[in-house]
PDB file of C-alpha atoms in Angstrom:
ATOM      1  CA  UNK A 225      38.637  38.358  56.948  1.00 53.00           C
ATOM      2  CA  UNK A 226      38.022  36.404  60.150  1.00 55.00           C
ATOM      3  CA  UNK A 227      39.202  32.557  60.297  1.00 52.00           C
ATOM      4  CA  UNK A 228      37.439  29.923  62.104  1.00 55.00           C
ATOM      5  CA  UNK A 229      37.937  26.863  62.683  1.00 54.00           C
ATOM      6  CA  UNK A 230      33.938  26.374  63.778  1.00 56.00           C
ATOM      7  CA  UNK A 231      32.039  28.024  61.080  1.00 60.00           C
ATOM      8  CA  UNK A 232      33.872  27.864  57.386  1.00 64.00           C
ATOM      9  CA  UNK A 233      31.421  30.483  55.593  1.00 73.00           C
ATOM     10  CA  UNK A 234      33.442  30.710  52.271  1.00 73.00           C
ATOM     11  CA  UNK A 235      33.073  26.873  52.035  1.00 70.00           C
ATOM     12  CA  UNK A 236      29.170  27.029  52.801  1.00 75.00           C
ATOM     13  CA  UNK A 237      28.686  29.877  50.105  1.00 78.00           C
ATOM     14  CA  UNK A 238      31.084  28.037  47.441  1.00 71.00           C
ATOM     15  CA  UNK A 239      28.670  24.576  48.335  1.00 70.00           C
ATOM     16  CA  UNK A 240      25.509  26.491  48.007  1.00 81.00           C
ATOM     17  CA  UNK A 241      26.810  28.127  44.585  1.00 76.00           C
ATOM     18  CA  UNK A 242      27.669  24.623  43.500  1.00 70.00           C
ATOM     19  CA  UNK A 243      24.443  23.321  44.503  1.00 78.00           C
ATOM     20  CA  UNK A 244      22.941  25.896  42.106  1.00 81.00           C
ATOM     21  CA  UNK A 245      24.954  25.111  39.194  1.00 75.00           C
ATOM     22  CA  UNK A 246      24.420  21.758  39.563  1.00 71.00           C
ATOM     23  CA  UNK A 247      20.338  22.085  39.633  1.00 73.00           C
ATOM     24  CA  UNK A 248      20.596  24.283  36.713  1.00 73.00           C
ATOM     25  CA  UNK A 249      22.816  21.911  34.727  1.00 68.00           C
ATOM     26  CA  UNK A 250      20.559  18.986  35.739  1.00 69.00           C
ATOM     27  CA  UNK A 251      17.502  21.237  34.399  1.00 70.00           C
ATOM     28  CA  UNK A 252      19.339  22.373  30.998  1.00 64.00           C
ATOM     29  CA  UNK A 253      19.906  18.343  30.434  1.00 66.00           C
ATOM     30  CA  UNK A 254      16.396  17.645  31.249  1.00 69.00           C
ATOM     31  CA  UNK A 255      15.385  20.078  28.290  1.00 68.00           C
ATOM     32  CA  UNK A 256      18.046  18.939  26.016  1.00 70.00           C
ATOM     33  CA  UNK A 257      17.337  15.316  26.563  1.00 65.00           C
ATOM     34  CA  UNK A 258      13.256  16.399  26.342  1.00 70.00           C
ATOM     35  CA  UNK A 259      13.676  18.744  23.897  1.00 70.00           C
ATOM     36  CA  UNK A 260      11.392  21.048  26.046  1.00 75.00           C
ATOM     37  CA  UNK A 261      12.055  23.776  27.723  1.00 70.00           C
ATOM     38  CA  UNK A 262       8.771  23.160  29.662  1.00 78.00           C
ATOM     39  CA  UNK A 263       8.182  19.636  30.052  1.00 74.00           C
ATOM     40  CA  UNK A 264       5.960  19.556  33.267  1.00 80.00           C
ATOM     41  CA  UNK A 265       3.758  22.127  34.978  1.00 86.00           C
ATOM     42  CA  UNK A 266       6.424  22.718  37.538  1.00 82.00           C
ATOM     43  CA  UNK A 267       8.066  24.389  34.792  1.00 78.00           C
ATOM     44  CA  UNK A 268       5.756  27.442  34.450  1.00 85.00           C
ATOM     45  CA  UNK A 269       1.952  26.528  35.423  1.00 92.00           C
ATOM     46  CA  UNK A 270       0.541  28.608  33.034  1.00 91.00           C
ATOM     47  CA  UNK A 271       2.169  28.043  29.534  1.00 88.00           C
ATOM     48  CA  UNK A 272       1.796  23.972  30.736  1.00 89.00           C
ATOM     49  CA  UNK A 273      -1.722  24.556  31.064  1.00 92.00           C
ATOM     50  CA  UNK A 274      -2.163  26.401  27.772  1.00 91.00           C
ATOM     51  CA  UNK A 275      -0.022  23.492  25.843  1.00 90.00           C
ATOM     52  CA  UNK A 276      -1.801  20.688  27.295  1.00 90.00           C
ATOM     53  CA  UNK A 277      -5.172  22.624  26.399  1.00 92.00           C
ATOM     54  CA  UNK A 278      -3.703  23.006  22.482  1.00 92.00           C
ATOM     55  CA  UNK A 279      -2.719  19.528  22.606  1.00 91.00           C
ATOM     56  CA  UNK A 280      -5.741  17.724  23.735  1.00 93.00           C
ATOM     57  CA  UNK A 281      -7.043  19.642  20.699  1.00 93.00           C
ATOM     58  CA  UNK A 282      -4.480  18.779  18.390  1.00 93.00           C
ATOM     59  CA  UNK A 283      -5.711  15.152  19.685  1.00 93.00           C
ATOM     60  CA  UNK A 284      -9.037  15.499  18.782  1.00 95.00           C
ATOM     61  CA  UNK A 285      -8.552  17.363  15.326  1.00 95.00           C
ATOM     62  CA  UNK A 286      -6.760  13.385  14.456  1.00 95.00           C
ATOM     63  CA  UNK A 287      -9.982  12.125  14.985  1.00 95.00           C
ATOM     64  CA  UNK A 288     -11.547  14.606  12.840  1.00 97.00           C
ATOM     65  CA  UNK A 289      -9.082  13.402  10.285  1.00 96.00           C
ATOM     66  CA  UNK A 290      -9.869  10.216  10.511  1.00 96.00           C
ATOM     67  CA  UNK A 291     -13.379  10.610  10.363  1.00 97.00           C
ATOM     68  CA  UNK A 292     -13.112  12.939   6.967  1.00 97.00           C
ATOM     69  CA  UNK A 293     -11.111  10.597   5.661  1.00 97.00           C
ATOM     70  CA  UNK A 294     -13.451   7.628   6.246  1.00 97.00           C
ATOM     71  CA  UNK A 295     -16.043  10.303   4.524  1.00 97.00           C
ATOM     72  CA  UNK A 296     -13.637  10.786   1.526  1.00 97.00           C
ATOM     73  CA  UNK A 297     -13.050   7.325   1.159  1.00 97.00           C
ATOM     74  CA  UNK A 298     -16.923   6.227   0.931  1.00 97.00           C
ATOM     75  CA  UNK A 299     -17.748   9.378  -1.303  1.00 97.00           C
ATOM     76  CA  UNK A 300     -14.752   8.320  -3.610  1.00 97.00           C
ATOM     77  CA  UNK A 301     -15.953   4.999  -4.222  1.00 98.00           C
ATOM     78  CA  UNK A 302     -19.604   6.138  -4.522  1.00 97.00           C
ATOM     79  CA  UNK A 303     -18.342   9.173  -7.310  1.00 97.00           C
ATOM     80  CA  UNK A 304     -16.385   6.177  -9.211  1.00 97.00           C
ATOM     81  CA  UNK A 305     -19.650   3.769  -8.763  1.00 98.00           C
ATOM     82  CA  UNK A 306     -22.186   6.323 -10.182  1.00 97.00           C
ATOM     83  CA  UNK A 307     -19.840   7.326 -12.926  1.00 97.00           C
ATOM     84  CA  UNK A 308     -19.939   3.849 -14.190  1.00 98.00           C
ATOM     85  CA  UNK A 309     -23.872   3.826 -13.628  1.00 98.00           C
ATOM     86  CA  UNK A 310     -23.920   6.757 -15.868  1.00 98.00           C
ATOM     87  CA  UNK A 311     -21.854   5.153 -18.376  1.00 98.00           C
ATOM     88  CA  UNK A 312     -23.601   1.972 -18.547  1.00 98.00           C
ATOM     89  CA  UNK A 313     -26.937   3.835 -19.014  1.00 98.00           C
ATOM     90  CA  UNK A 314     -25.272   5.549 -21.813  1.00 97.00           C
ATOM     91  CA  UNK A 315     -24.260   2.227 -23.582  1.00 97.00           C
ATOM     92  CA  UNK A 316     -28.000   0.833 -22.303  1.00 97.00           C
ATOM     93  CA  UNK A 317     -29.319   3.644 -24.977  1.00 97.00           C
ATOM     94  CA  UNK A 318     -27.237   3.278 -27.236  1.00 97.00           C
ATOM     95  CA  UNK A 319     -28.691  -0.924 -27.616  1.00 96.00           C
ATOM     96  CA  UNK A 320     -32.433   0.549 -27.032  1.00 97.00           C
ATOM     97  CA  UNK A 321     -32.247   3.092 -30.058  1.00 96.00           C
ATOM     98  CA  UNK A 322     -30.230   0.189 -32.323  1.00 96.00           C
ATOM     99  CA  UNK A 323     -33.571  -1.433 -30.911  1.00 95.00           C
ATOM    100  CA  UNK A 324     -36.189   0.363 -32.383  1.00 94.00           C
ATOM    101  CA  UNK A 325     -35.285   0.421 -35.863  1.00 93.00           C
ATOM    102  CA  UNK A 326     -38.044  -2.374 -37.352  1.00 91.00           C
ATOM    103  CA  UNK A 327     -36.547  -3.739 -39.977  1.00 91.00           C
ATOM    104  CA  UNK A 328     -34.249  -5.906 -37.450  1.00 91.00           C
ATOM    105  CA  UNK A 329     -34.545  -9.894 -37.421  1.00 93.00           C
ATOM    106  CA  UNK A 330     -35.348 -11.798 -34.260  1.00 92.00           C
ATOM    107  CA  UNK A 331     -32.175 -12.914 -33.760  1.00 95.00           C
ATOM    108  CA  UNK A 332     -30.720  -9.545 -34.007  1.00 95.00           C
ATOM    109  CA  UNK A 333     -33.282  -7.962 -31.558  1.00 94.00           C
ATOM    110  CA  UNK A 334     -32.341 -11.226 -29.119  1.00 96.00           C
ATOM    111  CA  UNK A 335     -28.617 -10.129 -29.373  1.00 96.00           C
ATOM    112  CA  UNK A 336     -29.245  -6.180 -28.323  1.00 96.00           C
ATOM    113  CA  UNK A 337     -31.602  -7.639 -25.808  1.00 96.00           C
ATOM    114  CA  UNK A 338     -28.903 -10.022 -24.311  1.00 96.00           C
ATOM    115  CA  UNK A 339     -26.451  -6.958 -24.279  1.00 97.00           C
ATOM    116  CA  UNK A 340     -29.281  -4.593 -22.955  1.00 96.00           C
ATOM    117  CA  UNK A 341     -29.722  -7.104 -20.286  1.00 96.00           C
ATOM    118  CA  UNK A 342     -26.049  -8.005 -19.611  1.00 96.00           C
ATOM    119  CA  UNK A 343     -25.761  -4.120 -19.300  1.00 96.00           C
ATOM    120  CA  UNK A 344     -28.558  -3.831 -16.991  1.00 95.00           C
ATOM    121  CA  UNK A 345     -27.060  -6.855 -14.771  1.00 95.00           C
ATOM    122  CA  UNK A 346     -23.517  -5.154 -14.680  1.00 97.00           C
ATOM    123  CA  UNK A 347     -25.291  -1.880 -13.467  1.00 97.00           C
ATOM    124  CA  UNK A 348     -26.670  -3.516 -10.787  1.00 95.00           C
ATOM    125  CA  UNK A 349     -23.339  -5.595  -9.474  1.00 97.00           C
ATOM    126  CA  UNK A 350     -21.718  -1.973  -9.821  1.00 98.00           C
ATOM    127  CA  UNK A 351     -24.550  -0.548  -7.206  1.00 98.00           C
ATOM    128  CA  UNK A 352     -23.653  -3.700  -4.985  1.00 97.00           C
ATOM    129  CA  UNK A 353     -20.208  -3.657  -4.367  1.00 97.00           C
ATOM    130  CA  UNK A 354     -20.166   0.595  -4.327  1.00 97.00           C
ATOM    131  CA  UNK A 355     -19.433   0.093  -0.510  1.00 96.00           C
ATOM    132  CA  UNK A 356     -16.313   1.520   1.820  1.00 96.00           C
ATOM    133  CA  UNK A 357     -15.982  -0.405   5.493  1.00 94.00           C
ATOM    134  CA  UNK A 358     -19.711  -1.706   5.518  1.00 95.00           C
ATOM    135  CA  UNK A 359     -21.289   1.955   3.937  1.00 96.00           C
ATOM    136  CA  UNK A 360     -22.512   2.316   0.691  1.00 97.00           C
ATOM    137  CA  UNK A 361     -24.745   5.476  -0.808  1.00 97.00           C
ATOM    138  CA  UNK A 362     -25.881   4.251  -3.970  1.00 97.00           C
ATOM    139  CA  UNK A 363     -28.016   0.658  -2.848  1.00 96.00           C
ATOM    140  CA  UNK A 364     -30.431   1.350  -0.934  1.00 93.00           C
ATOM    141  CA  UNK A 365     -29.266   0.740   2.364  1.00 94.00           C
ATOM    142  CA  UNK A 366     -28.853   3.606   4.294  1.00 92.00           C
ATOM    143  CA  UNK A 367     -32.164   5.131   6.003  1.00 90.00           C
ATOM    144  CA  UNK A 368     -30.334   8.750   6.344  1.00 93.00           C
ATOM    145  CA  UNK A 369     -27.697  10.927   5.016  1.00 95.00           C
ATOM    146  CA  UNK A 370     -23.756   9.971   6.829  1.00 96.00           C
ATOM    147  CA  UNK A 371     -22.733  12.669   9.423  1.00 96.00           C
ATOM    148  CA  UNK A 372     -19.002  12.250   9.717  1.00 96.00           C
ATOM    149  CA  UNK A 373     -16.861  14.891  12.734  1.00 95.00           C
ATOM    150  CA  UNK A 374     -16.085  18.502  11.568  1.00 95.00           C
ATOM    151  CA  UNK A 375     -14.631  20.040  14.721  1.00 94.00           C
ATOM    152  CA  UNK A 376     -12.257  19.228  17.921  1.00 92.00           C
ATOM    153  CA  UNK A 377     -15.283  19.586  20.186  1.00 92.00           C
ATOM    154  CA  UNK A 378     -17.774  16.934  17.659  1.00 91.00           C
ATOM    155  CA  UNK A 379     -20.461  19.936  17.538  1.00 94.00           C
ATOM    156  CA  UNK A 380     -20.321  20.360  13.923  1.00 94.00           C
ATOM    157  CA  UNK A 381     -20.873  17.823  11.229  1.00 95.00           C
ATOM    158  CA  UNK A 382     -20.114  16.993   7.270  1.00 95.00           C
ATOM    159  CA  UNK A 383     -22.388  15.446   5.569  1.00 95.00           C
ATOM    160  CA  UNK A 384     -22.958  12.577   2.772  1.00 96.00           C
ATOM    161  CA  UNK A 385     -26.554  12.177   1.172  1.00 96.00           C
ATOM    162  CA  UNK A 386     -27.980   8.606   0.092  1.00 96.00           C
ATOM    163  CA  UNK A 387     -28.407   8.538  -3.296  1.00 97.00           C
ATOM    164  CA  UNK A 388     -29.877   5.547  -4.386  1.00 96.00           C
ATOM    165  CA  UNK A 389     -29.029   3.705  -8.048  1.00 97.00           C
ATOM    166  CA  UNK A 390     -30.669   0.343  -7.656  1.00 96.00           C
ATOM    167  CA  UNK A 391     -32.854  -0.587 -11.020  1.00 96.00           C
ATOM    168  CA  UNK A 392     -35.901   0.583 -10.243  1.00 94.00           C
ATOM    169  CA  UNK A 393     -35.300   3.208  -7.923  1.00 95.00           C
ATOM    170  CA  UNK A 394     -36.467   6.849  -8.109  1.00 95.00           C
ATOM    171  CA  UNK A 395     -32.628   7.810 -10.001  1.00 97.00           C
ATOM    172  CA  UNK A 396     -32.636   4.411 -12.224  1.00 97.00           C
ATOM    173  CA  UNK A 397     -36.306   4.238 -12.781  1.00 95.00           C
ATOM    174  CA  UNK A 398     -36.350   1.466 -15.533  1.00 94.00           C
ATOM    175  CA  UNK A 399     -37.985  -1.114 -14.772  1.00 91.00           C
ATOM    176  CA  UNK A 400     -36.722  -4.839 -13.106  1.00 89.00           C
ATOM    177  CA  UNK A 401     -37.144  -7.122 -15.638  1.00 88.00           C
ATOM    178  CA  UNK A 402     -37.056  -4.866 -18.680  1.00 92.00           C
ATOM    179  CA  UNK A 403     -36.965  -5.748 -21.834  1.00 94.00           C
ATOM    180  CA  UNK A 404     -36.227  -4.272 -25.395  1.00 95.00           C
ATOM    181  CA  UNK A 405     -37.302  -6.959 -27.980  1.00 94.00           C
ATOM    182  CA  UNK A 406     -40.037  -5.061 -29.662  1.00 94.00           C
ATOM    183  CA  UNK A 407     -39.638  -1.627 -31.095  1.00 94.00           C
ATOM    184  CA  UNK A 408     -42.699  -0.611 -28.688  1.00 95.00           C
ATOM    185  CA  UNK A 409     -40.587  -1.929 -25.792  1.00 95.00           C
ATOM    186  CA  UNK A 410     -37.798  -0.094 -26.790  1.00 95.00           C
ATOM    187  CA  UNK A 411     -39.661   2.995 -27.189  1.00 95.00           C
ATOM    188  CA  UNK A 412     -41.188   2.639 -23.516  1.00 95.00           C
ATOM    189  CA  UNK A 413     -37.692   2.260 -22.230  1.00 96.00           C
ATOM    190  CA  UNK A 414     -35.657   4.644 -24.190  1.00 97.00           C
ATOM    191  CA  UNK A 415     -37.840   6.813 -22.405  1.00 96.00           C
ATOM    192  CA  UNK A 416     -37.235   5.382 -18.825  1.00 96.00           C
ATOM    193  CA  UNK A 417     -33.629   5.556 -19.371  1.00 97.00           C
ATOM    194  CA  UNK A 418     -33.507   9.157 -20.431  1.00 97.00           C
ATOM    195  CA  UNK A 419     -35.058  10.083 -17.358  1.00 97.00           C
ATOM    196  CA  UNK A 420     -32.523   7.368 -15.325  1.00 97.00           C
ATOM    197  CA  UNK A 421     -29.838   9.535 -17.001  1.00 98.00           C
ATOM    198  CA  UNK A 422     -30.671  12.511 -16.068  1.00 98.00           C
ATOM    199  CA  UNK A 423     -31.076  11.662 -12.742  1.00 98.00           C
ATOM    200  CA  UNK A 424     -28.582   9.556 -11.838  1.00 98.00           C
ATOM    201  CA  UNK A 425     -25.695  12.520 -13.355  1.00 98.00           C
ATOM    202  CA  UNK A 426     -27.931  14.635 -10.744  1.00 97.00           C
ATOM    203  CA  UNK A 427     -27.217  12.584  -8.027  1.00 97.00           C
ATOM    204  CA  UNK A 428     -23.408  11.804  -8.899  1.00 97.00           C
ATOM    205  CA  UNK A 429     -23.343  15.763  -9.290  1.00 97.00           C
ATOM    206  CA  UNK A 430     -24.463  15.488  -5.480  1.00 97.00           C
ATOM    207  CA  UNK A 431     -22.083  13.484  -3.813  1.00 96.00           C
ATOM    208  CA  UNK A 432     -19.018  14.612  -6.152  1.00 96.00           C
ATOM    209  CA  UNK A 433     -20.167  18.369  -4.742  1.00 97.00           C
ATOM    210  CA  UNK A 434     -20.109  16.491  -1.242  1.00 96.00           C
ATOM    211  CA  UNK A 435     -16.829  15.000  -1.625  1.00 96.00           C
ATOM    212  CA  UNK A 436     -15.293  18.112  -2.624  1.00 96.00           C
ATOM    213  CA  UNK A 437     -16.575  20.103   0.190  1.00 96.00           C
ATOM    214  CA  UNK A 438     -14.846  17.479   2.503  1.00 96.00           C
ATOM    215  CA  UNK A 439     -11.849  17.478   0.472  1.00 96.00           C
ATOM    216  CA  UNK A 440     -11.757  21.224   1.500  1.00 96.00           C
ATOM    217  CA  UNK A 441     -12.648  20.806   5.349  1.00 97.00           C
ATOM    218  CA  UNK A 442      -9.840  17.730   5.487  1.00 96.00           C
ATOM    219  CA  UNK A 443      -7.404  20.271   4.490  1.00 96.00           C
ATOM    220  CA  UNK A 444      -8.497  23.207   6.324  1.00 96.00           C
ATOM    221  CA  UNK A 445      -8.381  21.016   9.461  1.00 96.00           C
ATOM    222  CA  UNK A 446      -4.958  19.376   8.314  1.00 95.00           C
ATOM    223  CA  UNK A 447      -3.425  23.140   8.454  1.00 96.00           C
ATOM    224  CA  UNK A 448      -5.225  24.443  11.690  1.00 95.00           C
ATOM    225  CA  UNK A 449      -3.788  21.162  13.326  1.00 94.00           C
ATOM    226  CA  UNK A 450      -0.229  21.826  12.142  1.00 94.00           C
ATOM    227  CA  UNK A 451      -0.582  25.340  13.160  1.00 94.00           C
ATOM    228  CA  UNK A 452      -1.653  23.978  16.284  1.00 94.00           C
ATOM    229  CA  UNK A 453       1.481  21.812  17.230  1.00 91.00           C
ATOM    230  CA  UNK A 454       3.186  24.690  15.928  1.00 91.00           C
ATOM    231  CA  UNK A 455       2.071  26.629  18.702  1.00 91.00           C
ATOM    232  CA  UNK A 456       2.475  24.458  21.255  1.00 88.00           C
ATOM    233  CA  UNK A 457       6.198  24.160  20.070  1.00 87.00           C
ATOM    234  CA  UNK A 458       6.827  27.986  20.073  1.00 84.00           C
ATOM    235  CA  UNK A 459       5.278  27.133  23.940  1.00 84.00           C
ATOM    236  CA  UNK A 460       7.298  24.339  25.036  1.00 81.00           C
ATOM    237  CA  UNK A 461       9.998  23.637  22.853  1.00 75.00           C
ATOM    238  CA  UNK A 462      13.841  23.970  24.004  1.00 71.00           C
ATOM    239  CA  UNK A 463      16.054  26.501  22.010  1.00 64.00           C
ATOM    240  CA  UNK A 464      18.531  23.279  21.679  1.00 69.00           C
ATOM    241  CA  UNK A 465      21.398  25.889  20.106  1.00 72.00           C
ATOM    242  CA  UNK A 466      20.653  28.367  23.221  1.00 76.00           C
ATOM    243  CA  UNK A 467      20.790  25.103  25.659  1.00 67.00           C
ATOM    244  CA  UNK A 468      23.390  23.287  24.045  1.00 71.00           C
ATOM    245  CA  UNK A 469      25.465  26.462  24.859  1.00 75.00           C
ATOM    246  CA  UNK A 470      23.905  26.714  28.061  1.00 75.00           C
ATOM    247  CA  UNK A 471      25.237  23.127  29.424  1.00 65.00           C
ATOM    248  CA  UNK A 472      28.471  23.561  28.490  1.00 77.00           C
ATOM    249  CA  UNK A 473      28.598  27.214  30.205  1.00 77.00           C
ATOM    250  CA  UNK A 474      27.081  25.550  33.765  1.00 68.00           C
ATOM    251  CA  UNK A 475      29.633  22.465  33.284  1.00 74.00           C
ATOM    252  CA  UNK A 476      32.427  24.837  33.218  1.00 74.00           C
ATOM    253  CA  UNK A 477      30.656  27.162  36.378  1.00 76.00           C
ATOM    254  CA  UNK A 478      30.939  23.366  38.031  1.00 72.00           C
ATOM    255  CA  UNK A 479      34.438  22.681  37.618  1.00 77.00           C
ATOM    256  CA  UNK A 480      35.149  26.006  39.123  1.00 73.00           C
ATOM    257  CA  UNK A 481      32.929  25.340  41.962  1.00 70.00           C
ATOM    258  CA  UNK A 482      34.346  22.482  42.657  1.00 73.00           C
ATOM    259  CA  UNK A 483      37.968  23.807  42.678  1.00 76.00           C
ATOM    260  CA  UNK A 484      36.166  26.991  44.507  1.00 69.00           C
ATOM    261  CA  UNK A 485      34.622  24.455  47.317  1.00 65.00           C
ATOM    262  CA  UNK A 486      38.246  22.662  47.556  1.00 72.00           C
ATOM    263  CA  UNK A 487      40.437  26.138  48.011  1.00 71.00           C
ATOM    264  CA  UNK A 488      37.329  27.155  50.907  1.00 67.00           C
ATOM    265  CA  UNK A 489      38.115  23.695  52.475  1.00 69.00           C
ATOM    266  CA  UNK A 490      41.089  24.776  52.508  1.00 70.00           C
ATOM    267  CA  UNK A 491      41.392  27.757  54.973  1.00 61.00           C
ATOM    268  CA  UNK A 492      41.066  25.668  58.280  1.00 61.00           C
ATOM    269  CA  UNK A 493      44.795  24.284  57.399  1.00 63.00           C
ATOM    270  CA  UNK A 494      45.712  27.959  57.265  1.00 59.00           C
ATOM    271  CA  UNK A 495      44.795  28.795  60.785  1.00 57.00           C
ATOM    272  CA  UNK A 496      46.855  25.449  61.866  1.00 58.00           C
ATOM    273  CA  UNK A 497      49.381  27.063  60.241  1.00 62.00           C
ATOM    274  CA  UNK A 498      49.570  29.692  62.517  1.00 57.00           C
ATOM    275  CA  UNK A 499      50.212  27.837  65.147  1.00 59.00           C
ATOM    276  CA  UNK A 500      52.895  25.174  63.649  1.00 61.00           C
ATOM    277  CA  UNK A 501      56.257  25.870  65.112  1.00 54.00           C
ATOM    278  CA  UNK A 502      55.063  27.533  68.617  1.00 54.00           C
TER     279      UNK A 502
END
C-alpha cells in the first residue's frame, strides 16, 4: 500500500462510506418518524403519484359520506313522520266508523268530532315539523325529488322523491275543514280516508324503499373507501418492524465508520514515524 502524506485515500473512502450511512440512517428515521416509507415524490415518483391519486379519492368518497348521510338522515325522519301519518289515519277511522252508527246523541257525535279533529290537527303538526337541516318530503315544499352525491367524481346521484302528506293533498285527500258530525258526513269521509290510507302507506313504502337503497350505497362506499386507504397503505406505509431493525443496523455501520474514519486519519502519523529517530 502506498503512504502519503498529500492524498489520504483510505480516509476519503471511510468519509464517503460514512456519508452513506449517515443519509441512509437519516432516511430510515424519516420513515419511522413518518411512518412512510414513501412520504414525498422524491421517494419513488410513481407510487407518490398513484397514492396521492387514491387519496384525493379517498377525499372525495368523505364527501359522498356526508352527503348519504344527510340523505339518510332526512329519509329517516320522513319514514318515522309518515308512519305516524299512517297511524293517525288509522285512529281517524276508527272515530269516523264509531261516527256513523245513528243512534248516537249530539253530544257524543261532538266528542268523536273533537277527537276526529284533534286527530286531524296532530296529523298536520306531524307533516310540519317532518324536516332534517331545512328539508322536509312530506309538506309540500320541495318542487323536485333531493339528488344527494353517489360517486368520488359527483357524476352519479341518489335520489329522494317528495311525497307530500299535507290534509288535502293528493296522498291525504280528506278534506281541510272536515267534519264527521252526521252519519252522512262520516260516510263521505270514511271514504276519503280509505283512499288517504292507502296512499299515504304507498308513499311511506316509497321513501322507506329509498332510504334503504342509500343505506346500501353508504355502506358500499364506506368499504370501497377503507379499501382505498388500504391501498394506499400497502403503497406508502413503512414496514416499522423491517425499519426499526434497519436503524439500529445503520447506527451500528456508523459507529464503525466513525472508528473506520479515525484509524484512516491515522496513517499520516505512521509515515512520521518513519522518520522519528533519523
Amino acid at each position: 500500500m502506498t503512504l502519503s502524506v498529500n492524498t489520504n485515500k483510505s480516509a476519503l473512502i471511510a468519509l464517503q462510506n460514512l456519508n452513506k450511512t449517515s443519509d441512509e440512517l437519516g432516511k430510515a428515521e424519516d420513515r419511522i418518524s413518518t411512518s412512510l416509507a414513501i412520504s414525498g415524490a422524491k421517494d419513488n415518483a410513481s407510487i407518490w403519484s398513484i397514492a396521492q391519486d387514491q387519496r384525493a379519492d379517498v377525499s372525495s368518497l368523505s364527501s359522498v359520506k356526508m352527503s348519504l348521510n344527510r340523505a339518510q338522515s332526512i329519509s329517516d325522519v320522513a319514514m318515522a313522520a309518515g308512519e305516524s301519518v299512517s297511524n293517525l289515519l288509522n285512529l281517524m277511522r276508527e272515530k269516523v266508523i264509531a261516527a256513523m252508527e245513528t243512534s248516537l246523541g249530539s253530544s257524543a257525535r261532538k266528542a268523536l268530532n273533537d277527537d276526529f279533529q284533534g286527530l286531524l290537527s296532530q296529523l298536520d303538526q306531524v307533516v310540519a315539523n317532518a324536516s332534517f337541516d331545512g328539508s322536509n318530503l312530506l309538506n309540500n315544499s320541495l318542487s323536485q325529488s333531493l339528488r344527494f352525491l353517489a360517486d368520488a367524481d359527483a357524476v352519479l346521484a341518489v335520489t329522494l322523491s317528495v311525497q307530500d302528506l299535507t290534509v288535502g293533498g293528493p296522498n291525504v285527500t280528506v278534506p281541510v275543514g272536515s267534519s264527521i258530525l252526521t252519519p252522512v258526513d262520516a260516510t263521505a269521509v270514511l271514504a276519503e280516508l280509505d283512499v288517504s290510507i292507502q296512499a299515504t302507506n304507498g308513499a311511506v313504502a316509497t321513501v322507506g324503499s329509498q332510504a334503504k337503497r342509500i343505506e346500501a350505497h353508504l355502506t358500499f362506499i364506506g368499504k370501497l373507501s377503507d379499501t382505498l386507504e388500504a391501498g394506499v397503505g400497502n403503497l406508502v406505509d413503512a414496514d416499522m418492524a423491517k425499519e426499526s431493525a434497519r436503524l439500529q443496523a445503520l447506527q451500528v455501520q456508523q459507529q464503525l465508520g466513525v472508528q473506520a474514519l479515525s484509524i484512516a486519519n491515522s496513517g499520516p502519523q505512521v509515515i512520521l514515524s518513519l522518520f522519528q529517530g533519523q
